[in-house]
mmCIF file of C-alpha atoms in Angstrom:
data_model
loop_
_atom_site.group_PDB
_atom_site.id
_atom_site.type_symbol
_atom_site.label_atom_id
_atom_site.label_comp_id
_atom_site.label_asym_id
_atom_site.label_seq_id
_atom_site.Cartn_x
_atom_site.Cartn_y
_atom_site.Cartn_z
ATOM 1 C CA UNK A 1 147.561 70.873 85.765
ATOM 2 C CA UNK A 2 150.143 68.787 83.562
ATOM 3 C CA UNK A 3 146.881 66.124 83.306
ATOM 4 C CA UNK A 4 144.914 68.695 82.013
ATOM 5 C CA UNK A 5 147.683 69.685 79.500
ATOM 6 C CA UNK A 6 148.208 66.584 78.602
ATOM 7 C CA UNK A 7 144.473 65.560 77.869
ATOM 8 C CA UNK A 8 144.245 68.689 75.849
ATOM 9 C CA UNK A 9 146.806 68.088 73.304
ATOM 10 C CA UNK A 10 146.115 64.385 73.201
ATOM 11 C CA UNK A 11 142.088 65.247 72.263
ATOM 12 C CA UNK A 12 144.007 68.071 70.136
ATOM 13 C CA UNK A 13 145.924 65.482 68.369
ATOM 14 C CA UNK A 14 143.597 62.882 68.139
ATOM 15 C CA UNK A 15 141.191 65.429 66.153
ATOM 16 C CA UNK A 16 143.851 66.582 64.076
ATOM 17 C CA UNK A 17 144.871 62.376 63.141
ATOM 18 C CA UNK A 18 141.178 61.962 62.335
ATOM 19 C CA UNK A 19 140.895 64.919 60.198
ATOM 20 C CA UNK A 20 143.872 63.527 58.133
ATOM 21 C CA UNK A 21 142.476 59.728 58.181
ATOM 22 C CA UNK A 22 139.146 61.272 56.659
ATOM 23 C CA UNK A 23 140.690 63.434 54.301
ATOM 24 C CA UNK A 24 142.996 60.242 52.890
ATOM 25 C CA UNK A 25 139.679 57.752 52.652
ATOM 26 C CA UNK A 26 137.510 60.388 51.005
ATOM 27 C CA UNK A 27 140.562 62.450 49.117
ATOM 28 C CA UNK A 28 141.825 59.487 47.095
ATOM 29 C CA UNK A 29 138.972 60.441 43.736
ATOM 30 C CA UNK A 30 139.880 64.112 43.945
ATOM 31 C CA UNK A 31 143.424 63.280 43.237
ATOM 32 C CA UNK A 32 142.335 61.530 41.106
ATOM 33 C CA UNK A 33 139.850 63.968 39.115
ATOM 34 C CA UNK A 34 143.767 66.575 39.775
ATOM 35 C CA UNK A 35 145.277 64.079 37.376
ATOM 36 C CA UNK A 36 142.552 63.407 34.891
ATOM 37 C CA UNK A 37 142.161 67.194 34.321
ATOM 38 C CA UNK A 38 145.717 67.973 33.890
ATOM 39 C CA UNK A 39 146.846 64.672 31.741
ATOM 40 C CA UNK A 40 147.131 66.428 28.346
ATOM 41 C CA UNK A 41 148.789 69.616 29.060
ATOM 42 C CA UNK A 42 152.514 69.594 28.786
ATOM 43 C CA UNK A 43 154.318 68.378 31.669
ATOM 44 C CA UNK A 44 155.347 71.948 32.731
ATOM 45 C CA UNK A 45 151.753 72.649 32.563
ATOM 46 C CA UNK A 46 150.402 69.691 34.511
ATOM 47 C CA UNK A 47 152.707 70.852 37.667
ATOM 48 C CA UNK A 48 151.211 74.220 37.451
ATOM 49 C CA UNK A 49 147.835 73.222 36.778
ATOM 50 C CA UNK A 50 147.972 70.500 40.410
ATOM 51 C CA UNK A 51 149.594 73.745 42.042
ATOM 52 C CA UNK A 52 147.170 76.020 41.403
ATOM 53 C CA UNK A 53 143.740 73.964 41.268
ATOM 54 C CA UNK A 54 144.877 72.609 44.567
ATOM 55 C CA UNK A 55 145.631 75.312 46.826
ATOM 56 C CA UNK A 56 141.936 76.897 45.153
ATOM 57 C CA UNK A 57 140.355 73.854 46.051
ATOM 58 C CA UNK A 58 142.353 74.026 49.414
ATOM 59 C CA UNK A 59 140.941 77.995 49.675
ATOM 60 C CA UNK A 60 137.584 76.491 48.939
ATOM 61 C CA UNK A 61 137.072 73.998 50.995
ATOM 62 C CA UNK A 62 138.419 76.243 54.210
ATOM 63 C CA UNK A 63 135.241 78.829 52.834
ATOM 64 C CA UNK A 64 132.620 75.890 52.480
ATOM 65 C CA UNK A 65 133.869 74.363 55.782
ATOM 66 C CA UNK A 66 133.240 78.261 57.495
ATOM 67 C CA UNK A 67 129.732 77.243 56.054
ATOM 68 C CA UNK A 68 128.877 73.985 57.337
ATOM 69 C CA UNK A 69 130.529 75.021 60.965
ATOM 70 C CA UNK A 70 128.200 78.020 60.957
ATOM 71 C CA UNK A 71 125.426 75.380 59.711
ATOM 72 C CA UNK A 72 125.419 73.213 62.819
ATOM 73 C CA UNK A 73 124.833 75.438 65.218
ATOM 74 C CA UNK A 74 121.549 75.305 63.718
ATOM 75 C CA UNK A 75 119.085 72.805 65.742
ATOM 76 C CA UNK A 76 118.996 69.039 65.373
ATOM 77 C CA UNK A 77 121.446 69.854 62.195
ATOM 78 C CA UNK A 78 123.757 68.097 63.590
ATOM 79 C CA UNK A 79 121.656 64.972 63.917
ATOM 80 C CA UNK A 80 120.420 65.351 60.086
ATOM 81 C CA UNK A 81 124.478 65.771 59.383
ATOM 82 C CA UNK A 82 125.320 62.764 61.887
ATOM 83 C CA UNK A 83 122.634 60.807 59.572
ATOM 84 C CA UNK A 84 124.101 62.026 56.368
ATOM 85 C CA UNK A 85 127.454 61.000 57.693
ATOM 86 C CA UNK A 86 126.133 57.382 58.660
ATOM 87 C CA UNK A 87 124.819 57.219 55.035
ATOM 88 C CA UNK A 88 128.196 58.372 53.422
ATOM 89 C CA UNK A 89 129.614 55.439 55.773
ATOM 90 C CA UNK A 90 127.816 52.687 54.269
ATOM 91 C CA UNK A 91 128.275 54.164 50.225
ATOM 92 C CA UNK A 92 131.900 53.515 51.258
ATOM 93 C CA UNK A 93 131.536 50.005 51.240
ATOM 94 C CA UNK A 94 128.854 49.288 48.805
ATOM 95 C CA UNK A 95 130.183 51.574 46.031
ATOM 96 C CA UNK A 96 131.412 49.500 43.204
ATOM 97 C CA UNK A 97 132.044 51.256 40.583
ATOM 98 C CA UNK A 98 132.199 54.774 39.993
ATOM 99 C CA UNK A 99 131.246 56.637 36.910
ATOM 100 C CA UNK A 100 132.307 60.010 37.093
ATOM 101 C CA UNK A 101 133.565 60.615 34.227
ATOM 102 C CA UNK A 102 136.182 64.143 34.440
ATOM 103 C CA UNK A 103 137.181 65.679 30.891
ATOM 104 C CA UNK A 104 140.913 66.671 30.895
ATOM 105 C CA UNK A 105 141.755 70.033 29.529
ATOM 106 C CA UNK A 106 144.195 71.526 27.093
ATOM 107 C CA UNK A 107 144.702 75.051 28.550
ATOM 108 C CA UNK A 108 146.082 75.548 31.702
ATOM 109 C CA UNK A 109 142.752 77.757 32.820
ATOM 110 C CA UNK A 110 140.469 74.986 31.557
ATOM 111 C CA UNK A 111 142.593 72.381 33.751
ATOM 112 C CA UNK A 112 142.468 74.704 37.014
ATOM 113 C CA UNK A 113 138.180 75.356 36.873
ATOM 114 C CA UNK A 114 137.425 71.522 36.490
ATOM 115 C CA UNK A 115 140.138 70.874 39.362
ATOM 116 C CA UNK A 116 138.255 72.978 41.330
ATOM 117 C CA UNK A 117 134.186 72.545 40.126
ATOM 118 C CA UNK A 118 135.035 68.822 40.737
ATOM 119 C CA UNK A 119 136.791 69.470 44.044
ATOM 120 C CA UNK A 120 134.091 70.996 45.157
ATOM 121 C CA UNK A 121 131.491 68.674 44.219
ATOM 122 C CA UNK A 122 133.435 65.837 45.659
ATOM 123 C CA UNK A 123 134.164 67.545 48.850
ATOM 124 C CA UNK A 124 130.768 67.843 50.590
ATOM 125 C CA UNK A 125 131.122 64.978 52.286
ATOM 126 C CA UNK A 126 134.836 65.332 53.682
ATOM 127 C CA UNK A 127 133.926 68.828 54.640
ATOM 128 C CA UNK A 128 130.766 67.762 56.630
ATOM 129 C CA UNK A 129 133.279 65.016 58.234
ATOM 130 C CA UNK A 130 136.384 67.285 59.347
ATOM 131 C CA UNK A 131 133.768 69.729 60.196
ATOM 132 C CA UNK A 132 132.486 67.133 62.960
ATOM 133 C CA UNK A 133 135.533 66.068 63.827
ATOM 134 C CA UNK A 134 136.883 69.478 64.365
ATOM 135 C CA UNK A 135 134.440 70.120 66.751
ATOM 136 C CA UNK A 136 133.678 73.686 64.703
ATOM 137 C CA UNK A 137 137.506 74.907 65.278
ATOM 138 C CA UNK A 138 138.602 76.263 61.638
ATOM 139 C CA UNK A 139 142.305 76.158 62.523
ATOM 140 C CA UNK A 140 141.894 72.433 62.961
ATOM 141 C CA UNK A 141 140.395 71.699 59.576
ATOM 142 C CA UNK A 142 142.909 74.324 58.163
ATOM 143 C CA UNK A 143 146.050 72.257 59.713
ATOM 144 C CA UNK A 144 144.144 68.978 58.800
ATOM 145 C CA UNK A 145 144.194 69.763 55.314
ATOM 146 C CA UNK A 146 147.542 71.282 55.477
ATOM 147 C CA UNK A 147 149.079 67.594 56.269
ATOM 148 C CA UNK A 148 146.824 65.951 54.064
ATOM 149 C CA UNK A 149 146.343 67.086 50.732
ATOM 150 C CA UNK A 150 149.996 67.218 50.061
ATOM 151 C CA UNK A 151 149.870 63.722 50.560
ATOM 152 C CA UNK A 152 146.430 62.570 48.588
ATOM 153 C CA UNK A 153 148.295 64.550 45.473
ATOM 154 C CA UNK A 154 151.937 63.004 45.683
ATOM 155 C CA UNK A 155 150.283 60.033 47.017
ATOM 156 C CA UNK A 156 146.654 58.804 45.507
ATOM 157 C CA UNK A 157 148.177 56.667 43.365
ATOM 158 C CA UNK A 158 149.782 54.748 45.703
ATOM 159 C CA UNK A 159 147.004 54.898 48.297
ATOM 160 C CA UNK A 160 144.215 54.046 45.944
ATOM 161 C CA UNK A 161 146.319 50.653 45.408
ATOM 162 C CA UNK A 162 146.562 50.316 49.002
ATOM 163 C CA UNK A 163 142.862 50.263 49.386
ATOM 164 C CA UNK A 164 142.340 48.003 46.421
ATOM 165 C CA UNK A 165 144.484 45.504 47.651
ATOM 166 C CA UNK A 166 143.696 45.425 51.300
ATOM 167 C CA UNK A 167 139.692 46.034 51.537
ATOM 168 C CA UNK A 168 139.839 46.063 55.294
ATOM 169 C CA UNK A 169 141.468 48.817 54.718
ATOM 170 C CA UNK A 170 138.528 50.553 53.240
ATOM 171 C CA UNK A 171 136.322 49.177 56.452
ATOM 172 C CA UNK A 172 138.344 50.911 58.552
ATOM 173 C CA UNK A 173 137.815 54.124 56.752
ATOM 174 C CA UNK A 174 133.570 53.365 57.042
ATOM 175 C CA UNK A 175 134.124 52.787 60.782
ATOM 176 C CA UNK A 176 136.144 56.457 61.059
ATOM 177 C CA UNK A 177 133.447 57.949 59.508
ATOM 178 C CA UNK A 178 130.293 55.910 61.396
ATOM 179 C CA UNK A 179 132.522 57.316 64.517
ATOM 180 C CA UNK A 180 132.403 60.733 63.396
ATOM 181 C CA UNK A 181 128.655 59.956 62.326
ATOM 182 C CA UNK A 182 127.855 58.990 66.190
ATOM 183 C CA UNK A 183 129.773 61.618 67.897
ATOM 184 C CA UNK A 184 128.289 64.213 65.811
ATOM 185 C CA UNK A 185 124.819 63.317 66.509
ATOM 186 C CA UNK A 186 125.498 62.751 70.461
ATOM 187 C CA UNK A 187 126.198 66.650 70.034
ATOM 188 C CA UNK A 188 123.482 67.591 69.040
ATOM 189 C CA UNK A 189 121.984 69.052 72.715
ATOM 190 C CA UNK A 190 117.922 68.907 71.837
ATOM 191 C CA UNK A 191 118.301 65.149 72.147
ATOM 192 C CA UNK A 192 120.877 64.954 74.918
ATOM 193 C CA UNK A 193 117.785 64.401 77.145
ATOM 194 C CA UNK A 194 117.085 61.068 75.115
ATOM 195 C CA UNK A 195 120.893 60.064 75.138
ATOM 196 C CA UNK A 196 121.338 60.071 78.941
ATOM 197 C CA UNK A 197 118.971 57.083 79.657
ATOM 198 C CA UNK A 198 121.430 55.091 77.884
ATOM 199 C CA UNK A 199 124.538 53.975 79.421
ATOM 200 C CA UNK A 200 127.826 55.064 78.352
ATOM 201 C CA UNK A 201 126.394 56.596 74.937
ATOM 202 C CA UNK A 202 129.682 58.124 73.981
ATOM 203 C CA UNK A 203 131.155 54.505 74.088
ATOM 204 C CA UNK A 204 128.078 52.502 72.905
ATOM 205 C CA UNK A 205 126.142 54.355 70.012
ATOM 206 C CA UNK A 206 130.016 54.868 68.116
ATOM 207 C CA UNK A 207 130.386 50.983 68.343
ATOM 208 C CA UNK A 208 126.613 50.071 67.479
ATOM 209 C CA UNK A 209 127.122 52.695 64.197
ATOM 210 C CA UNK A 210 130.703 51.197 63.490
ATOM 211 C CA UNK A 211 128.978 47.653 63.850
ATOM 212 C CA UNK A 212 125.525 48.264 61.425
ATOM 213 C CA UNK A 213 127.966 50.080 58.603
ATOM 214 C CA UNK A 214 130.603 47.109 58.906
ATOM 215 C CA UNK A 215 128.099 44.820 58.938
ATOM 216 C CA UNK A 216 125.434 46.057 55.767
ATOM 217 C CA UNK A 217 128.307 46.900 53.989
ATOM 218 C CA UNK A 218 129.921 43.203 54.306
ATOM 219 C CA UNK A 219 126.320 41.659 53.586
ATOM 220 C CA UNK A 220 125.697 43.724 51.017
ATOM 221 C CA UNK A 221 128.979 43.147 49.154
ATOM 222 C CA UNK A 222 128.851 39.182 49.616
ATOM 223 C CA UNK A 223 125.780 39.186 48.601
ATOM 224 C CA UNK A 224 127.156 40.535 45.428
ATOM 225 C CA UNK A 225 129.585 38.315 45.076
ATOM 226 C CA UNK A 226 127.508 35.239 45.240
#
């Protein structure tokens, strides 16, 4: 009985530690976009402005994340969202430069609706992630987001140098999401049949995904650099 426990609230934990490793590698532009949108107000403003925008953005993305958990119980969804995922992976690494271009505001209103248009338009991807990860449990994702948006806000600055400075960093974010790519397509049960001629899929297909995105992405960038 105390195994069972145990494994429970170690696969409980080890969802919710994903969640917030996702939300962290794909958060860092929409703290960004929080501080672009807010930079000319007056500082009393700005604070208000981050407040607000982000716990609607929060309220948001806990809607749009009802959505996508509704959307893949839908068949072989999850296998177009495990591909999606996969795809998302690889942009990670190849991504360069990024041209969104976010227009700060000068009324507190102004600053709040592009905090949250952007948000939204920037989250599709995490959602789709924690969403997998979650395994469709909402309170998950809600708790996930809890712990980490406090931190992408307070934080991005610092964590966007992070990643800038340590690009294996960055890798390691691809590989959590080529994880969450395979183990979201291994769920989907219309090809389970498929799956179980190969041996240990829940071990292999994670590592062969983690390996292609690690390994495009790296010849892809040096290839760039040369």
């Amino acid at each position: 009985m105390e195994l069972v426990l145990l494994d429970l609230n170690w696969d409980l934990l080890k969802a919710i530690l994903i969640i917030i490793g996702l939300d962290l590698i794909l958060g860092g532009d929409n703290a960004v976009v929080i501080a672009m949108a807010s930079r000319n107000l007056p500082r009393h403003g700005q604070n208000k402005a981050i407040v607000l925008g982000t716990s609607l953005a929060i309220l948001m993305r806990v809607c749009l994340a009802s959505v996508v958990i509704f959307l893949l119980t839908i068949p072989y969804i999850q296998l177009i969202g495990g591909l999606f995922l996969f795809y998302i992976a690889l942009k990670l690494l190849i991504e360069q430069e990024d041209d969104r271009q976010v227009d700060s505001a000068s009324t507190l209103y102004g600053a709040v609706k592009t905090i949250v248009i952007a948000d939204f338009i920037m989250s599709l991807d995490n959602v789709l992630a924690i969403a997998a990860v979650s395994n469709q449990n909402l309170i998950l994702i809600v708790i996930g987001l809890a712990i980490s948006v406090p931190i992408i806000i307070f934080g991005s600055k610092i964590i966007l140098r992070i990643m800038n400075k340590y690009p294996i960093i960055v890798y390691a974010g691809a590989s959590l999401i080529a994880y969450t790519s395979a183990d979201l397509i291994l769920r989907e049960e219309r090809m389970e049949h498929y799956f179980s001629y190969i041996p240990n899929e829940h071990l292999l297909l994670p590592s062969i995904s983690i390996l292609i995105v690690c390994l495009l992405g790296y010849s892809y960038n040096q290839r760039i650099k040369n």
